[in-house]
CSV table of C-alpha atoms and ligand atoms in Angstrom, one decimal:
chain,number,residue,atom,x,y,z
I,1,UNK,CA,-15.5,17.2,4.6
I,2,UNK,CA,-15.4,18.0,0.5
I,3,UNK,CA,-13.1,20.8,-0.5
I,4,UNK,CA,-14.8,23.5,-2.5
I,5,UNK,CA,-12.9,21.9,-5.7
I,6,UNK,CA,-14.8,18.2,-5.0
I,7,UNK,CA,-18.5,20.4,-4.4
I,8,UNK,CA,-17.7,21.9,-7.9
I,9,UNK,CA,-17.1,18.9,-9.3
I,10,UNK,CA,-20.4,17.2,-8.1
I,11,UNK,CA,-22.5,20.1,-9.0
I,12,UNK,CA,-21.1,19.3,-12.5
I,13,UNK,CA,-22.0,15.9,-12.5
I,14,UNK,CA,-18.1,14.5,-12.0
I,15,UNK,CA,-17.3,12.0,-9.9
I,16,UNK,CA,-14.2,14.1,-9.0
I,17,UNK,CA,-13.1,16.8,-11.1
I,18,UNK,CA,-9.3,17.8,-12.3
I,19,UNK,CA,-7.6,21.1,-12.9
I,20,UNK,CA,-8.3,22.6,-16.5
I,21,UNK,CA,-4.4,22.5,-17.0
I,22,UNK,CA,-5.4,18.6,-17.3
I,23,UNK,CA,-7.8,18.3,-19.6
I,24,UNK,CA,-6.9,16.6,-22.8
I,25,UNK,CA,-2.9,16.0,-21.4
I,26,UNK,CA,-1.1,13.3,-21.1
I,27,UNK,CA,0.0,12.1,-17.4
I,28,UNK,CA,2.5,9.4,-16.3
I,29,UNK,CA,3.0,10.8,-13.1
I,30,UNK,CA,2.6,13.7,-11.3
I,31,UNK,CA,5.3,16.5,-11.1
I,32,UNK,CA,5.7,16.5,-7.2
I,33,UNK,CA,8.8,16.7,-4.4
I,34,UNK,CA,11.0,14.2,-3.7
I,35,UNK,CA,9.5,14.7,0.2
I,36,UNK,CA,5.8,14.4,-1.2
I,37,UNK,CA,5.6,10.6,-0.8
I,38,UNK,CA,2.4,10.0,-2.2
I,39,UNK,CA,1.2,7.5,-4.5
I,40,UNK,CA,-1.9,6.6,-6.2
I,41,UNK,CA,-3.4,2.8,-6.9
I,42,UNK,CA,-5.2,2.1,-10.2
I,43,UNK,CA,-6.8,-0.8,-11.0
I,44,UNK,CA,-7.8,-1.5,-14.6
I,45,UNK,CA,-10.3,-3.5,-16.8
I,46,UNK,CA,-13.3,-4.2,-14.3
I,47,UNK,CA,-15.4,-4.6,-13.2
I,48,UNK,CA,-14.7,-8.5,-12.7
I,49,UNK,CA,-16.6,-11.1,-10.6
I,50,UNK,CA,-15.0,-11.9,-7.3
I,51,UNK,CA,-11.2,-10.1,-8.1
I,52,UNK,CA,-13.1,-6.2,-8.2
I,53,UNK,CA,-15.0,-7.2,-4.8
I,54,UNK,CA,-11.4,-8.6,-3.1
I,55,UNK,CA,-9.8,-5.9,-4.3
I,56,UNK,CA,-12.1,-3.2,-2.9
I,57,UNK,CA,-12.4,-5.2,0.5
I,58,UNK,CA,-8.3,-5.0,0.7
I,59,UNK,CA,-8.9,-1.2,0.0
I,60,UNK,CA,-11.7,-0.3,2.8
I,61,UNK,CA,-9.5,-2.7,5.4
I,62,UNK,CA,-6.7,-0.1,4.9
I,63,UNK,CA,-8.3,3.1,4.5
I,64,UNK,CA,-7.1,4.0,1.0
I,65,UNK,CA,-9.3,5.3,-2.0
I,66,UNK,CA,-8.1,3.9,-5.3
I,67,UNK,CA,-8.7,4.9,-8.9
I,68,UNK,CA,-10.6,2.2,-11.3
I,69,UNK,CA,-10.2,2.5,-14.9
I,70,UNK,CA,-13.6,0.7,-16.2
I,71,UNK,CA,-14.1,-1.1,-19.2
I,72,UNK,CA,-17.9,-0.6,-20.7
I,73,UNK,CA,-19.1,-3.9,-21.3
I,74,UNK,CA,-17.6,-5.1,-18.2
I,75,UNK,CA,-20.0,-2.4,-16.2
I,76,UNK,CA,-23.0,-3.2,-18.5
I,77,UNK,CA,-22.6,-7.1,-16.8
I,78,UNK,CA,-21.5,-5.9,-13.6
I,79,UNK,CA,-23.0,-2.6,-12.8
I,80,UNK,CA,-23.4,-3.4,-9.2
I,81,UNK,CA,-19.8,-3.7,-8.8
I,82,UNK,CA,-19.3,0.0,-10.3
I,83,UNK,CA,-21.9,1.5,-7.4
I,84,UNK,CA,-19.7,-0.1,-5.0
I,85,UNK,CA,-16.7,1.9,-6.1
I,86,UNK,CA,-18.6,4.8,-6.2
I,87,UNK,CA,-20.5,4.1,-2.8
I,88,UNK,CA,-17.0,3.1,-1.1
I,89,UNK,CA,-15.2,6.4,-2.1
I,90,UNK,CA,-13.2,5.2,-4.9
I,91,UNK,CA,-12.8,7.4,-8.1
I,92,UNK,CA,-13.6,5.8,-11.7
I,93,UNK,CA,-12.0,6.3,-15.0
I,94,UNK,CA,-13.0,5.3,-19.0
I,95,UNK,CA,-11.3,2.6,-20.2
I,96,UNK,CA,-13.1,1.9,-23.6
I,97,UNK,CA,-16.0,-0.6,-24.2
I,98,UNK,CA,-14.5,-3.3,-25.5
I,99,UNK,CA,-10.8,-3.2,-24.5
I,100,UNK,CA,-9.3,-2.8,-28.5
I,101,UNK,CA,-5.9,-2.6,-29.5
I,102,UNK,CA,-6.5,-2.0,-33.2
I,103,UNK,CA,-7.0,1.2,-35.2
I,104,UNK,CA,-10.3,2.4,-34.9
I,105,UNK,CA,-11.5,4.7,-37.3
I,106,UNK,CA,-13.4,8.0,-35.6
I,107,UNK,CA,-16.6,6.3,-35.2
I,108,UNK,CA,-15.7,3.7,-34.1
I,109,UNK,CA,-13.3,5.5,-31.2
I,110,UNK,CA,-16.0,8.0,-30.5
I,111,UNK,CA,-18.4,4.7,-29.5
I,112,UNK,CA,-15.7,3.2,-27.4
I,113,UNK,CA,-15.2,6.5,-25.0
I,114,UNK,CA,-18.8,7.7,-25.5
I,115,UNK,CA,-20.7,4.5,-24.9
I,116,UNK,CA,-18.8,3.5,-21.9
I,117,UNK,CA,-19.4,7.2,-20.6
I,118,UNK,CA,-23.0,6.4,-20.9
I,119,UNK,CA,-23.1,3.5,-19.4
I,120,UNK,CA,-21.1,4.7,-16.4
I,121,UNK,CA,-23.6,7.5,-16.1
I,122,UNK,CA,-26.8,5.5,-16.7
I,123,UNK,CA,-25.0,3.0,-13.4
I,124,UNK,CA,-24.0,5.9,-11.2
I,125,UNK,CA,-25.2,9.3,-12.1
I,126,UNK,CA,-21.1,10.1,-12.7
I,127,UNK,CA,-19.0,11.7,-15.2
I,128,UNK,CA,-15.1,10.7,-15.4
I,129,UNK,CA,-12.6,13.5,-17.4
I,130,UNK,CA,-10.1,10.6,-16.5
I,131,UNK,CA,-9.2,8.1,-19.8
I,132,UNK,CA,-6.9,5.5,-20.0
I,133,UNK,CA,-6.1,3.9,-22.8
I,134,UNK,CA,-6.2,0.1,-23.3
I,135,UNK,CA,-2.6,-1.5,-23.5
I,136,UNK,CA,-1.2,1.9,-23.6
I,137,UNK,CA,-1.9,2.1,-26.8
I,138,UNK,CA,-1.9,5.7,-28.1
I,139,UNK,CA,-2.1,6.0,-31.9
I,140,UNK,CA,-5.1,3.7,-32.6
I,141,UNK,CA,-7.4,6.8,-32.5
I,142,UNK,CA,-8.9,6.6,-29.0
I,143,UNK,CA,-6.5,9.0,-27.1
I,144,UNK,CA,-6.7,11.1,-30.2
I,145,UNK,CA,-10.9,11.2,-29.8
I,146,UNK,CA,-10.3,11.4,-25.9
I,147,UNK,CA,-8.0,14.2,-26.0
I,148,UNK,CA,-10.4,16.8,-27.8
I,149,UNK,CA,-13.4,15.4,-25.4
I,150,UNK,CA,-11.4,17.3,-23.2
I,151,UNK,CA,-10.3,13.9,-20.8
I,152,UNK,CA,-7.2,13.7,-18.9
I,153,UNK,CA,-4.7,10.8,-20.6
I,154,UNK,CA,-3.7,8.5,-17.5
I,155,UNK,CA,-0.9,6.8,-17.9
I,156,UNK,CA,1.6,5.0,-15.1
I,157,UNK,CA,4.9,5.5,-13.9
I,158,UNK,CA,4.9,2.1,-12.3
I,159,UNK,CA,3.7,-1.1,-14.0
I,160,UNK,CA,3.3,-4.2,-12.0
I,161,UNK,CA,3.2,-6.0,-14.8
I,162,UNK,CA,-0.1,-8.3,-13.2
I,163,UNK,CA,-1.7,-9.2,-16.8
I,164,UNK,CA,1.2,-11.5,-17.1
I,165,UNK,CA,0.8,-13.3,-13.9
I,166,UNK,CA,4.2,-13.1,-12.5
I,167,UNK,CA,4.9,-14.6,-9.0
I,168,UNK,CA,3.9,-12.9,-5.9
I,169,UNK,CA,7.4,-11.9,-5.2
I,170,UNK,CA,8.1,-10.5,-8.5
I,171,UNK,CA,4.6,-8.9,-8.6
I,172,UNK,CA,5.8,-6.7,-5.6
I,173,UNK,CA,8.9,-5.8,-6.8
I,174,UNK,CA,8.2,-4.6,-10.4
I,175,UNK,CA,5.5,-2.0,-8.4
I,176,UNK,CA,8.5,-0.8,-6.9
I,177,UNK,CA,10.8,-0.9,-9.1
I,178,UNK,CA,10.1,2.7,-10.5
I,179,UNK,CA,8.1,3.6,-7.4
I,180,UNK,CA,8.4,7.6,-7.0
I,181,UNK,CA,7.1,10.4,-5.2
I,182,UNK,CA,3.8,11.2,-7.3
I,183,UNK,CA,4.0,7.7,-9.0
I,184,UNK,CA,0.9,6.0,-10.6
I,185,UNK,CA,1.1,2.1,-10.2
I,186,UNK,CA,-0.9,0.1,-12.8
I,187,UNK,CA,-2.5,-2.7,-11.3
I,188,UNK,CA,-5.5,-5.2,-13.0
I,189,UNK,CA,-8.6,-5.9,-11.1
I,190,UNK,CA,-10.8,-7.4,-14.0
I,191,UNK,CA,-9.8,-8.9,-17.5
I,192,UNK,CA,-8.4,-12.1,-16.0
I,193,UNK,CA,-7.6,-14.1,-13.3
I,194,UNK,CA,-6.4,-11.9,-10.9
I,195,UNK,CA,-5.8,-13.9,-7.5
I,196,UNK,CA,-2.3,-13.2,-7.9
I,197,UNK,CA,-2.9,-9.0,-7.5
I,198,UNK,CA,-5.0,-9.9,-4.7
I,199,UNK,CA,-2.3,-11.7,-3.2
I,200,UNK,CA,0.0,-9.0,-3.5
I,201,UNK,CA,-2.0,-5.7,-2.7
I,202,UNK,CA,-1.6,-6.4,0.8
I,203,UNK,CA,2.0,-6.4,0.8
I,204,UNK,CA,2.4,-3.8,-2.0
I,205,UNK,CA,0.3,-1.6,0.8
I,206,UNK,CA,2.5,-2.3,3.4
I,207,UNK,CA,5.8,-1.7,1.8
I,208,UNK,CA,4.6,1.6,0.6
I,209,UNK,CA,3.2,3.0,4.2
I,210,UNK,CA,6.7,1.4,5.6
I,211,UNK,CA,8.6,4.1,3.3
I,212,UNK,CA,6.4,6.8,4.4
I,213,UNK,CA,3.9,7.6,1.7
I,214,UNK,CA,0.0,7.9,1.7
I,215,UNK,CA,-2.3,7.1,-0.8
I,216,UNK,CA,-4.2,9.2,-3.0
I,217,UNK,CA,-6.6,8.9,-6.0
I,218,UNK,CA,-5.5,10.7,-9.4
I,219,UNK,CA,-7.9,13.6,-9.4
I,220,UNK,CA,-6.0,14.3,-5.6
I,221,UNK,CA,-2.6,13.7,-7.1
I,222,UNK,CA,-3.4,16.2,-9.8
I,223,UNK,CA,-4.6,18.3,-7.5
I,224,UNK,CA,-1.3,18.5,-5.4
I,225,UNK,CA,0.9,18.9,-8.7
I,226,UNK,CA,-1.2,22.3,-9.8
I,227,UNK,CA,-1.1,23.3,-5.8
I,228,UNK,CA,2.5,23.5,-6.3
I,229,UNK,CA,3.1,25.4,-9.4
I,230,UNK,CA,0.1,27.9,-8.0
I,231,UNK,CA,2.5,27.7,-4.9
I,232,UNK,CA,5.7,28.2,-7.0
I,233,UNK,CA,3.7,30.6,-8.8
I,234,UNK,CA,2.8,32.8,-6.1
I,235,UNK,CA,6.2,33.0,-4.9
I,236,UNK,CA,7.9,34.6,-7.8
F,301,LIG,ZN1,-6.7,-2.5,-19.7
């Protein structure tokens, strides 16, 4: 069943909405308990022929909704992979058009987050207030243009370092490395070869449910942070 904050949300056209506290901030991880063992899966740069499609069938064979931080011209030659995500569940983000690292003057950053916003909704009917932006990358001008359009910065707490393909083994263990209650793991499901993430999900999966936590998408993890300082709130 949809809570009343997820009904909002589609009646506004967002795939998932976010707390107003969130708009235009900057998140690396969420504020939470150390005995609130969640922990939300993003996968960035799709969507990507076979890798997005492995990736998503790892996700439905264990139950968990991810978050998918989309790159615009990736959609454009893949839109059928975006539906998918939507269709399975999984929540999407804005990851720029064309994946730059340089400065971009405020044109040019307003096409990257505005383009791929279109495109997303022209593919699903959806509006994301979640940005990431490419490389981390923070001063180039997107986050800057993303910022007063009101998006949510998503960052990560926990980088498994997967655009440099690492072994298997040391895949797993830079996720949890700085794994923490609340944590965001940065994962790659386009932009590369990414057999070795689909190697590793599995695992990555298992460890996580072994040490007690469950898995939730950002706009969720958001949502328990600004339950508990309503909670905290209320309390005083
Ligand atoms: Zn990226």
């Amino acid at each position: 069943m949809l809570k009343s904050w997820q009904e909002e949300a589609q009646v506004k056209g967002f795939s998932d909405s976010i707390p107003s506290i969130f708009q235009g901030a900057i998140i690396e991880s969420a504020k939470l308990s150390p005995e609130q063992k969640v922990i939300a899966l993003t996968f960035d740069d799709g969507p990507w022929p076979e890798s997005t499609a492995q990736v998503l069938d790892i996700l439905k064979k264990n139950q968990i909704k991810g978050t998918f931080f989309v790159v615009g011209e990736n959609v454009k030659n893949f839109p059928n992979l975006l539906k998918q995500e939507i269709a399975e569940g999984h929540v999407i983000g804005n990851h720029t058009w064309h994946h730059w690292y340089q400065f971009l003057n405020p044109q040019a950053a307003a096409y990257e987050i505005d383009h791929t916003e279109d495109v997303i909704f022209k593919t699903t009917g959806l509006k994301t207030n979640l940005f990431r932006p490419p490389g981390g990358v923070m001063h180039n001008g997107v986050v800057d243009y993303a910022r007063n359009s009101k998006y949510a910065i998503i960052l990560w707490s926990s980088d498994s370092v997967d655009y440099s393909r690492p072994a298997v083994s040391r895949l797993i263990s830079n996720v949890f490395r700085e794994a923490k209650p609340g944590g965001i793991v940065l994962m790659h499901d386009g932009g590369g070869n990414r057999s070795r993430t689909v190697q590793a999900l599995p695992e990555i999966i298992a460890n996580f449910r072994n040490q007690g936590y469950r898995f939730v998408t950002i706009p969720e993890l958001l949502q328990i942070q600004d339950q508990n300082q309503k909670f905290i709130a209320n309390k005083k």
